[in-house]
Amino acid sequence: MIKCLIIDDEPLAREVLESYVADLPSLQLVCSCSDALEALEWINKEPIDLLFLDINMPKLSGINFFKSLSKKPKVIFTTAYADHAVEGFELEAVDYLLKPFSFERFVKAVNKVQLESPDTPHGEFIMLKADKKMHKVSHDQILYFESIGDYVKAHLVDKTLIINETLRKLEDLLPASFLRVHKSFIISIDRLEYVEGNQIKLGETKIPIGQSYRDQVNKILRK
């Protein structure tokens, strides 16, 4: 469970973030604050893993507030102004959300936090949207992902999910135990049984190795 704090002076922006946080079982909202000074009281009270921090706030900006913290949680900056992105990433922000942002974009940012969190090595799970629901899927339940047109099939141990996502975005969210082996396939290396010629045996399925991926696949698998 990732303990998070929302800091934004705009009531509507806080409401949006609160609803997004409530829809993710991996997040626990500690408090939703209207300014940095209120947030500081909570940070001094109990450990906070993640800040959703607005940059443009009165009295004390989000950037200056974050710089002032002696013990810095993970931070995802939120703002309506794209020109603050560089400074945000210089502070090693996990991500930078440009308002207004969608729930899907929010989930992508949170998945990055899970990948980096010391309490969740290698992320352990990923949130996948299918059938108008957010599915919490453990990495060890994933066999492979298959691109089919504008969608991706997530082939799991016990079921298949059709998700509105691209393989490129999934690559960014998945740990090193997953490997892109073809323009249409990402596999779980842990589920790999053997490689024969230009094919990978994975459970009851054989996955082709794309020509442009062959050298990289062979290099990684040799390790």
mmCIF file of C-alpha atoms in Angstrom:
data_model
loop_
_atom_site.group_PDB
_atom_site.id
_atom_site.type_symbol
_atom_site.label_atom_id
_atom_site.label_comp_id
_atom_site.label_asym_id
_atom_site.label_seq_id
_atom_site.Cartn_x
_atom_site.Cartn_y
_atom_site.Cartn_z
ATOM 1 C CA MET A 1 0.000 0.000 0.000
ATOM 2 C CA ILE A 2 1.399 3.394 -1.028
ATOM 3 C CA LYS A 3 0.529 6.181 1.414
ATOM 4 C CA CYS A 4 -0.052 9.374 -0.540
ATOM 5 C CA LEU A 5 -0.756 13.053 0.035
ATOM 6 C CA ILE A 6 -2.498 15.448 -2.370
ATOM 7 C CA ILE A 7 -1.389 19.076 -2.319
ATOM 8 C CA ASP A 8 -3.263 21.496 -4.584
ATOM 9 C CA ASP A 9 -4.859 24.888 -3.942
ATOM 10 C CA GLU A 10 -7.649 24.258 -6.483
ATOM 11 C CA PRO A 11 -10.676 22.409 -4.983
ATOM 12 C CA LEU A 12 -11.692 20.872 -8.332
ATOM 13 C CA ALA A 13 -8.177 19.558 -8.983
ATOM 14 C CA ARG A 14 -8.142 17.968 -5.522
ATOM 15 C CA GLU A 15 -11.522 16.326 -6.156
ATOM 16 C CA VAL A 16 -10.287 14.793 -9.406
ATOM 17 C CA LEU A 17 -7.165 13.403 -7.759
ATOM 18 C CA GLU A 18 -9.144 12.124 -4.779
ATOM 19 C CA SER A 19 -11.471 10.172 -7.078
ATOM 20 C CA TYR A 20 -8.536 8.761 -9.049
ATOM 21 C CA VAL A 21 -6.746 7.675 -5.861
ATOM 22 C CA ALA A 22 -9.935 6.038 -4.543
ATOM 23 C CA ASP A 23 -10.126 3.874 -7.691
ATOM 24 C CA LEU A 24 -6.651 2.371 -7.171
ATOM 25 C CA PRO A 25 -6.398 -0.263 -4.419
ATOM 26 C CA SER A 26 -2.629 0.232 -4.239
ATOM 27 C CA LEU A 27 -3.025 3.815 -2.944
ATOM 28 C CA GLN A 28 -4.042 4.998 0.515
ATOM 29 C CA LEU A 29 -4.916 8.698 0.742
ATOM 30 C CA VAL A 30 -3.627 10.151 4.021
ATOM 31 C CA CYS A 31 -4.861 13.689 3.413
ATOM 32 C CA SER A 32 -5.851 16.132 0.679
ATOM 33 C CA CYS A 33 -4.321 19.553 1.428
ATOM 34 C CA SER A 34 -4.985 23.010 -0.004
ATOM 35 C CA ASP A 35 -1.497 24.392 0.649
ATOM 36 C CA ALA A 36 2.067 23.300 1.372
ATOM 37 C CA LEU A 37 2.071 24.378 5.035
ATOM 38 C CA GLU A 38 -0.929 22.176 5.819
ATOM 39 C CA ALA A 39 0.797 19.292 4.043
ATOM 40 C CA LEU A 40 3.972 19.803 6.065
ATOM 41 C CA GLU A 41 2.074 19.083 9.281
ATOM 42 C CA TRP A 42 0.993 15.698 7.885
ATOM 43 C CA ILE A 43 4.455 14.866 6.576
ATOM 44 C CA ASN A 44 5.864 15.505 10.052
ATOM 45 C CA LYS A 45 3.148 13.321 11.634
ATOM 46 C CA GLU A 46 3.597 10.090 9.702
ATOM 47 C CA PRO A 47 5.601 8.541 6.853
ATOM 48 C CA ILE A 48 4.344 9.526 3.391
ATOM 49 C CA ASP A 49 5.422 7.500 0.359
ATOM 50 C CA LEU A 50 4.109 9.712 -2.444
ATOM 51 C CA LEU A 51 3.116 13.344 -3.037
ATOM 52 C CA PHE A 52 0.760 14.516 -5.761
ATOM 53 C CA LEU A 53 2.099 18.043 -5.740
ATOM 54 C CA ASP A 54 0.792 21.068 -7.638
ATOM 55 C CA ILE A 55 3.538 23.439 -8.715
ATOM 56 C CA ASN A 56 1.651 26.758 -8.893
ATOM 57 C CA MET A 57 0.414 27.545 -5.394
ATOM 58 C CA PRO A 58 0.245 30.800 -3.393
ATOM 59 C CA LYS A 59 2.822 31.633 -0.691
ATOM 60 C CA LEU A 60 5.014 28.615 -1.409
ATOM 61 C CA SER A 61 5.294 26.883 -4.783
ATOM 62 C CA GLY A 62 5.322 23.123 -5.064
ATOM 63 C CA ILE A 63 8.908 23.174 -6.352
ATOM 64 C CA ASN A 64 10.209 25.245 -3.424
ATOM 65 C CA PHE A 65 8.188 23.210 -0.933
ATOM 66 C CA PHE A 66 9.659 19.952 -2.212
ATOM 67 C CA LYS A 67 13.187 21.408 -2.137
ATOM 68 C CA SER A 68 12.675 22.373 1.507
ATOM 69 C CA LEU A 69 11.907 18.829 2.667
ATOM 70 C CA SER A 70 14.781 17.122 4.479
ATOM 71 C CA LYS A 71 13.337 13.670 3.829
ATOM 72 C CA LYS A 72 11.755 13.634 0.396
ATOM 73 C CA PRO A 73 8.951 11.181 -0.548
ATOM 74 C CA LYS A 74 8.392 10.169 -4.147
ATOM 75 C CA VAL A 75 6.694 13.005 -6.012
ATOM 76 C CA ILE A 76 4.432 13.330 -9.022
ATOM 77 C CA PHE A 77 4.124 16.984 -9.983
ATOM 78 C CA THR A 78 0.811 18.288 -11.332
ATOM 79 C CA THR A 79 0.404 21.609 -13.110
ATOM 80 C CA ALA A 80 -1.374 23.403 -15.919
ATOM 81 C CA TYR A 81 1.908 24.831 -17.231
ATOM 82 C CA ALA A 82 4.196 22.680 -19.356
ATOM 83 C CA ASP A 83 7.215 24.981 -18.939
ATOM 84 C CA HIS A 84 7.797 23.653 -15.398
ATOM 85 C CA ALA A 85 8.481 20.109 -16.567
ATOM 86 C CA VAL A 86 12.268 20.420 -16.816
ATOM 87 C CA GLU A 87 12.664 21.737 -13.277
ATOM 88 C CA GLY A 88 10.346 19.019 -12.003
ATOM 89 C CA PHE A 89 12.418 16.236 -13.530
ATOM 90 C CA GLU A 90 15.645 17.846 -12.262
ATOM 91 C CA LEU A 91 14.254 17.134 -8.799
ATOM 92 C CA GLU A 92 13.980 13.449 -9.809
ATOM 93 C CA ALA A 93 10.200 13.467 -9.938
ATOM 94 C CA VAL A 94 8.638 10.114 -10.753
ATOM 95 C CA ASP A 95 6.394 11.786 -13.315
ATOM 96 C CA TYR A 96 4.866 15.082 -14.377
ATOM 97 C CA LEU A 97 1.126 15.327 -15.060
ATOM 98 C CA LEU A 98 -0.087 18.187 -17.221
ATOM 99 C CA LYS A 99 -3.644 19.260 -16.305
ATOM 100 C CA PRO A 100 -6.183 18.166 -17.296
ATOM 101 C CA PHE A 101 -4.948 14.562 -17.310
ATOM 102 C CA SER A 102 -6.929 11.363 -17.790
ATOM 103 C CA PHE A 103 -7.292 8.466 -15.377
ATOM 104 C CA GLU A 104 -5.236 6.307 -17.760
ATOM 105 C CA ARG A 105 -2.373 8.826 -17.623
ATOM 106 C CA PHE A 106 -2.669 8.935 -13.832
ATOM 107 C CA VAL A 107 -2.433 5.121 -13.637
ATOM 108 C CA LYS A 108 0.677 5.147 -15.786
ATOM 109 C CA ALA A 109 2.349 7.569 -13.376
ATOM 110 C CA VAL A 110 1.368 5.494 -10.329
ATOM 111 C CA ASN A 111 2.695 2.314 -11.942
ATOM 112 C CA LYS A 112 6.086 4.020 -12.192
ATOM 113 C CA VAL A 113 5.994 4.620 -8.451
ATOM 114 C CA GLN A 114 5.277 0.935 -7.856
ATOM 115 C CA LEU A 115 8.262 -0.012 -9.969
ATOM 116 C CA GLU A 116 10.542 2.208 -7.899
ATOM 117 C CA SER A 117 9.104 1.536 -4.442
ATOM 118 C CA PRO A 118 11.429 -0.467 -2.122
ATOM 119 C CA ASP A 119 8.368 -2.140 -0.624
ATOM 120 C CA THR A 120 7.273 -3.508 -4.002
ATOM 121 C CA PRO A 121 10.362 -4.942 -5.727
ATOM 122 C CA HIS A 122 10.014 -4.992 -9.510
ATOM 123 C CA GLY A 123 6.545 -3.518 -9.092
ATOM 124 C CA GLU A 124 5.049 -6.966 -8.227
ATOM 125 C CA PHE A 125 1.819 -6.009 -9.991
ATOM 126 C CA ILE A 126 0.429 -3.751 -12.683
ATOM 127 C CA MET A 127 -2.970 -2.096 -13.022
ATOM 128 C CA LEU A 128 -4.669 -2.972 -16.332
ATOM 129 C CA LYS A 129 -7.930 -1.456 -17.558
ATOM 130 C CA ALA A 130 -10.309 -3.961 -19.154
ATOM 131 C CA ASP A 131 -14.108 -4.281 -19.231
ATOM 132 C CA LYS A 132 -14.405 -0.778 -17.707
ATOM 133 C CA LYS A 133 -12.584 -2.023 -14.599
ATOM 134 C CA MET A 134 -9.076 -1.597 -13.231
ATOM 135 C CA HIS A 135 -7.588 -5.075 -12.713
ATOM 136 C CA LYS A 136 -4.720 -5.562 -10.291
ATOM 137 C CA VAL A 137 -2.551 -8.190 -12.024
ATOM 138 C CA SER A 138 0.465 -9.769 -10.335
ATOM 139 C CA HIS A 139 3.505 -9.980 -12.572
ATOM 140 C CA ASP A 140 3.861 -13.690 -11.852
ATOM 141 C CA GLN A 141 0.385 -14.291 -13.343
ATOM 142 C CA ILE A 142 1.335 -12.809 -16.732
ATOM 143 C CA LEU A 143 2.437 -15.092 -19.573
ATOM 144 C CA TYR A 144 2.711 -12.555 -22.388
ATOM 145 C CA PHE A 145 1.129 -9.535 -24.067
ATOM 146 C CA GLU A 146 -0.041 -9.680 -27.678
ATOM 147 C CA SER A 147 -0.827 -6.637 -29.816
ATOM 148 C CA ILE A 148 -4.024 -6.906 -31.878
ATOM 149 C CA GLY A 149 -4.762 -3.730 -33.804
ATOM 150 C CA ASP A 150 -5.563 -0.870 -31.423
ATOM 151 C CA TYR A 151 -5.740 -3.214 -28.428
ATOM 152 C CA VAL A 152 -3.505 -5.582 -26.476
ATOM 153 C CA LYS A 153 -4.364 -9.047 -25.191
ATOM 154 C CA ALA A 154 -2.929 -9.745 -21.755
ATOM 155 C CA HIS A 155 -2.543 -13.534 -21.586
ATOM 156 C CA LEU A 156 -2.618 -14.506 -17.914
ATOM 157 C CA VAL A 157 -2.356 -17.878 -16.208
ATOM 158 C CA ASP A 158 -6.109 -18.169 -15.683
ATOM 159 C CA LYS A 159 -7.692 -15.706 -18.148
ATOM 160 C CA THR A 160 -7.203 -13.194 -20.946
ATOM 161 C CA LEU A 161 -7.841 -9.451 -20.685
ATOM 162 C CA ILE A 162 -8.402 -7.125 -23.646
ATOM 163 C CA ILE A 163 -6.883 -3.767 -22.736
ATOM 164 C CA ASN A 164 -6.901 -0.431 -24.519
ATOM 165 C CA GLU A 165 -3.148 0.083 -24.378
ATOM 166 C CA THR A 166 -0.052 -0.122 -26.570
ATOM 167 C CA LEU A 167 2.921 -2.421 -26.169
ATOM 168 C CA ARG A 168 5.175 0.638 -26.108
ATOM 169 C CA LYS A 169 3.430 2.008 -23.018
ATOM 170 C CA LEU A 170 3.493 -1.397 -21.353
ATOM 171 C CA GLU A 171 7.246 -1.607 -21.947
ATOM 172 C CA ASP A 172 7.661 1.567 -19.887
ATOM 173 C CA LEU A 173 5.625 0.142 -17.003
ATOM 174 C CA LEU A 174 6.993 -3.395 -16.798
ATOM 175 C CA PRO A 175 10.192 -4.471 -14.989
ATOM 176 C CA ALA A 176 13.241 -6.133 -16.575
ATOM 177 C CA SER A 177 11.677 -9.582 -16.144
ATOM 178 C CA PHE A 178 9.563 -8.786 -19.242
ATOM 179 C CA LEU A 179 11.044 -8.654 -22.723
ATOM 180 C CA ARG A 180 9.855 -7.290 -26.068
ATOM 181 C CA VAL A 181 10.648 -10.060 -28.555
ATOM 182 C CA HIS A 182 8.539 -8.965 -31.527
ATOM 183 C CA LYS A 183 6.625 -5.890 -32.671
ATOM 184 C CA SER A 184 3.484 -7.702 -31.466
ATOM 185 C CA PHE A 185 4.708 -9.533 -28.336
ATOM 186 C CA ILE A 186 6.114 -8.878 -24.867
ATOM 187 C CA ILE A 187 6.853 -12.017 -22.853
ATOM 188 C CA SER A 188 7.524 -12.866 -19.211
ATOM 189 C CA ILE A 189 11.080 -14.206 -19.107
ATOM 190 C CA ASP A 190 10.183 -16.204 -15.991
ATOM 191 C CA ARG A 191 7.587 -18.137 -18.042
ATOM 192 C CA LEU A 192 9.980 -18.951 -20.889
ATOM 193 C CA GLU A 193 10.608 -22.691 -21.327
ATOM 194 C CA TYR A 194 13.045 -22.776 -24.239
ATOM 195 C CA VAL A 195 14.145 -21.041 -27.435
ATOM 196 C CA GLU A 196 14.163 -23.019 -30.670
ATOM 197 C CA GLY A 197 15.266 -21.274 -33.837
ATOM 198 C CA ASN A 198 13.249 -18.080 -34.117
ATOM 199 C CA GLN A 199 10.582 -19.135 -31.649
ATOM 200 C CA ILE A 200 10.122 -19.012 -27.887
ATOM 201 C CA LYS A 201 8.162 -21.744 -26.092
ATOM 202 C CA LEU A 202 5.903 -20.234 -23.457
ATOM 203 C CA GLY A 203 3.406 -22.594 -21.859
ATOM 204 C CA GLU A 204 1.282 -24.033 -24.657
ATOM 205 C CA THR A 205 2.239 -21.226 -27.050
ATOM 206 C CA LYS A 206 5.144 -20.538 -29.365
ATOM 207 C CA ILE A 207 6.017 -16.841 -29.760
ATOM 208 C CA PRO A 208 7.975 -15.645 -32.820
ATOM 209 C CA ILE A 209 11.147 -13.615 -32.351
ATOM 210 C CA GLY A 210 11.118 -10.607 -34.681
ATOM 211 C CA GLN A 211 14.149 -10.120 -36.885
ATOM 212 C CA SER A 212 14.856 -6.627 -35.575
ATOM 213 C CA TYR A 213 14.647 -7.909 -31.966
ATOM 214 C CA ARG A 214 16.746 -11.053 -32.410
ATOM 215 C CA ASP A 215 20.165 -9.692 -31.385
ATOM 216 C CA GLN A 216 18.802 -7.939 -28.309
ATOM 217 C CA VAL A 217 16.768 -10.981 -27.254
ATOM 218 C CA ASN A 218 19.753 -13.303 -27.595
ATOM 219 C CA LYS A 219 21.966 -10.883 -25.667
ATOM 220 C CA ILE A 220 19.529 -10.621 -22.747
ATOM 221 C CA LEU A 221 18.718 -14.331 -22.595
ATOM 222 C CA ARG A 222 22.421 -15.261 -22.529
ATOM 223 C CA LYS A 223 22.716 -13.266 -19.307
#
